[in-house]
Structures are given as C-alpha cells and as structure tokens.
C-alpha cells in the first residue's frame, strides 16, 4: 500500500521509525540532484532515477520503509505506486517533493 506524507510530517515520521531507519529514495535525474539534494539524519539516501528503477529494484531493502521523493511529487507518486504493486510493504510518497521542502522547511535548499 502506498501512503503519502507532507513535508511537514516527514521529520516526525523519521523519528517514529528510528528503530528501522527508512530509505529516502530520490527518483530525480543526476542533474537535479546536483542542484538540490536532500540528506536527512535517520535515513539512508538512495538515488535511483525513475527510469532506472525497474532494473535496480534489487538495491531496495524489503525490510525498511521506503520514502519516495522527486521534484514536485509526480514521479515519486508513480514510483511509490509501482513499488507497492511490486510487493514492497511500506512505501511512502512525499507530497510536493523537494520543491515543497524548499518552500516549507528549508529555504536554503535551492529551488529550480
């Protein structure tokens, strides 16, 4: 099942899952990561562009929550739904993506 998180809920979510740290799966392209990358304590960052995901599913743990992130939340929602259909148990999508994070949480993170 795919769940959704607002950026304002992400820190509380991470604290609640501290015993089993989530994977923060960023599905943006490498050039986007160069402009603005989100690295949060209490997560394991994994960068896999959306188009590469089917070939790289083996890199995802099946025993930890997966939080999907992209620029505005469209790609990450597709990826989260795909992972849920692929049998991953705990998958979350960050609504609004890194752009919402820049606007609501950390204005020092560049917007593009």
mmCIF file of C-alpha atoms in Angstrom:
data_model
loop_
_atom_site.group_PDB
_atom_site.id
_atom_site.type_symbol
_atom_site.label_atom_id
_atom_site.label_comp_id
_atom_site.label_asym_id
_atom_site.label_seq_id
_atom_site.Cartn_x
_atom_site.Cartn_y
_atom_site.Cartn_z
ATOM 1 C CA UNK A 1 0.000 0.000 0.000
ATOM 2 C CA UNK A 2 1.234 3.472 -0.861
ATOM 3 C CA UNK A 3 0.989 6.134 1.804
ATOM 4 C CA UNK A 4 1.527 9.872 1.449
ATOM 5 C CA UNK A 5 3.426 12.307 3.654
ATOM 6 C CA UNK A 6 3.505 16.078 3.648
ATOM 7 C CA UNK A 7 6.968 17.574 4.041
ATOM 8 C CA UNK A 8 5.845 18.962 7.403
ATOM 9 C CA UNK A 9 5.193 15.379 8.575
ATOM 10 C CA UNK A 10 8.472 13.896 7.394
ATOM 11 C CA UNK A 11 10.607 14.634 10.475
ATOM 12 C CA UNK A 12 8.006 13.120 12.824
ATOM 13 C CA UNK A 13 7.749 10.104 10.532
ATOM 14 C CA UNK A 14 11.520 9.616 10.653
ATOM 15 C CA UNK A 15 11.557 9.852 14.442
ATOM 16 C CA UNK A 16 8.727 7.339 14.699
ATOM 17 C CA UNK A 17 10.709 4.930 12.517
ATOM 18 C CA UNK A 18 14.085 5.440 14.201
ATOM 19 C CA UNK A 19 14.321 1.749 15.119
ATOM 20 C CA UNK A 20 14.050 0.822 11.445
ATOM 21 C CA UNK A 21 15.534 3.772 9.508
ATOM 22 C CA UNK A 22 13.709 4.438 6.232
ATOM 23 C CA UNK A 23 15.308 4.646 2.830
ATOM 24 C CA UNK A 24 14.896 8.082 1.284
ATOM 25 C CA UNK A 25 14.593 7.125 -2.390
ATOM 26 C CA UNK A 26 15.193 10.134 -4.621
ATOM 27 C CA UNK A 27 13.997 9.328 -8.137
ATOM 28 C CA UNK A 28 15.189 12.538 -9.812
ATOM 29 C CA UNK A 29 17.820 12.740 -12.524
ATOM 30 C CA UNK A 30 21.514 13.272 -11.635
ATOM 31 C CA UNK A 31 21.483 16.903 -12.822
ATOM 32 C CA UNK A 32 18.590 17.597 -10.432
ATOM 33 C CA UNK A 33 20.474 16.052 -7.519
ATOM 34 C CA UNK A 34 23.421 18.320 -8.303
ATOM 35 C CA UNK A 35 21.155 21.351 -7.936
ATOM 36 C CA UNK A 36 19.455 20.279 -4.725
ATOM 37 C CA UNK A 37 19.936 17.064 -2.762
ATOM 38 C CA UNK A 38 18.090 16.246 0.428
ATOM 39 C CA UNK A 39 20.058 14.311 3.022
ATOM 40 C CA UNK A 40 18.262 13.757 6.304
ATOM 41 C CA UNK A 41 19.604 12.225 9.505
ATOM 42 C CA UNK A 42 17.864 8.976 10.305
ATOM 43 C CA UNK A 43 17.556 7.898 6.682
ATOM 44 C CA UNK A 44 19.637 6.038 4.187
ATOM 45 C CA UNK A 45 19.737 8.080 0.986
ATOM 46 C CA UNK A 46 19.401 6.150 -2.248
ATOM 47 C CA UNK A 47 19.376 7.955 -5.593
ATOM 48 C CA UNK A 48 17.860 5.984 -8.465
ATOM 49 C CA UNK A 49 16.363 7.881 -11.422
ATOM 50 C CA UNK A 50 12.792 6.784 -12.095
ATOM 51 C CA UNK A 51 13.593 5.250 -15.475
ATOM 52 C CA UNK A 52 16.316 3.053 -13.950
ATOM 53 C CA UNK A 53 14.225 1.721 -11.098
ATOM 54 C CA UNK A 54 12.868 -1.480 -12.706
ATOM 55 C CA UNK A 55 16.419 -2.644 -13.415
ATOM 56 C CA UNK A 56 17.645 -1.667 -9.945
ATOM 57 C CA UNK A 57 14.874 -2.982 -7.668
ATOM 58 C CA UNK A 58 17.389 -5.310 -6.023
ATOM 59 C CA UNK A 59 19.052 -2.248 -4.447
ATOM 60 C CA UNK A 60 15.953 -1.556 -2.349
ATOM 61 C CA UNK A 61 15.599 -3.226 1.037
ATOM 62 C CA UNK A 62 12.456 -5.231 1.630
ATOM 63 C CA UNK A 63 12.657 -4.797 5.390
ATOM 64 C CA UNK A 64 12.645 -0.996 5.759
ATOM 65 C CA UNK A 65 10.157 1.760 4.938
ATOM 66 C CA UNK A 66 10.812 3.463 1.608
ATOM 67 C CA UNK A 67 10.078 7.185 1.296
ATOM 68 C CA UNK A 68 9.974 8.329 -2.340
ATOM 69 C CA UNK A 69 10.955 11.860 -3.329
ATOM 70 C CA UNK A 70 11.191 13.827 -6.568
ATOM 71 C CA UNK A 71 10.908 17.464 -7.664
ATOM 72 C CA UNK A 72 7.172 18.146 -7.276
ATOM 73 C CA UNK A 73 5.804 14.757 -6.217
ATOM 74 C CA UNK A 74 4.530 13.406 -9.530
ATOM 75 C CA UNK A 75 7.339 10.954 -10.316
ATOM 76 C CA UNK A 76 7.627 9.863 -6.701
ATOM 77 C CA UNK A 77 3.885 9.097 -6.571
ATOM 78 C CA UNK A 78 4.244 6.893 -9.667
ATOM 79 C CA UNK A 79 7.291 5.181 -8.183
ATOM 80 C CA UNK A 80 5.597 4.620 -4.817
ATOM 81 C CA UNK A 81 2.572 3.051 -6.536
ATOM 82 C CA UNK A 82 4.895 0.890 -8.649
ATOM 83 C CA UNK A 83 6.813 -0.300 -5.575
ATOM 84 C CA UNK A 84 3.577 -1.095 -3.738
ATOM 85 C CA UNK A 85 2.408 -3.182 -6.721
ATOM 86 C CA UNK A 86 5.847 -4.865 -6.793
ATOM 87 C CA UNK A 87 5.275 -6.110 -3.254
ATOM 88 C CA UNK A 88 7.136 -3.617 -1.093
ATOM 89 C CA UNK A 89 5.207 -3.429 2.176
ATOM 90 C CA UNK A 90 5.821 0.064 3.493
ATOM 91 C CA UNK A 91 6.085 2.716 0.785
ATOM 92 C CA UNK A 92 5.513 6.440 1.246
ATOM 93 C CA UNK A 93 5.352 9.338 -1.204
ATOM 94 C CA UNK A 94 6.411 12.869 -0.230
ATOM 95 C CA UNK A 95 3.687 15.236 -1.433
ATOM 96 C CA UNK A 96 5.121 18.237 -3.273
ATOM 97 C CA UNK A 97 8.622 16.784 -3.395
ATOM 98 C CA UNK A 98 11.818 18.661 -2.802
ATOM 99 C CA UNK A 99 10.225 21.879 -4.036
ATOM 100 C CA UNK A 100 7.750 21.775 -1.134
ATOM 101 C CA UNK A 101 10.656 21.027 1.221
ATOM 102 C CA UNK A 102 12.448 24.149 -0.042
ATOM 103 C CA UNK A 103 9.344 26.305 0.392
ATOM 104 C CA UNK A 104 8.036 24.967 3.710
ATOM 105 C CA UNK A 105 11.025 23.566 5.618
ATOM 106 C CA UNK A 106 14.420 24.739 4.357
ATOM 107 C CA UNK A 107 14.518 27.875 2.193
ATOM 108 C CA UNK A 108 18.316 27.500 1.862
ATOM 109 C CA UNK A 109 17.789 24.434 -0.350
ATOM 110 C CA UNK A 110 17.881 25.750 -3.921
ATOM 111 C CA UNK A 111 14.685 25.732 -5.950
ATOM 112 C CA UNK A 112 14.741 25.012 -9.647
#
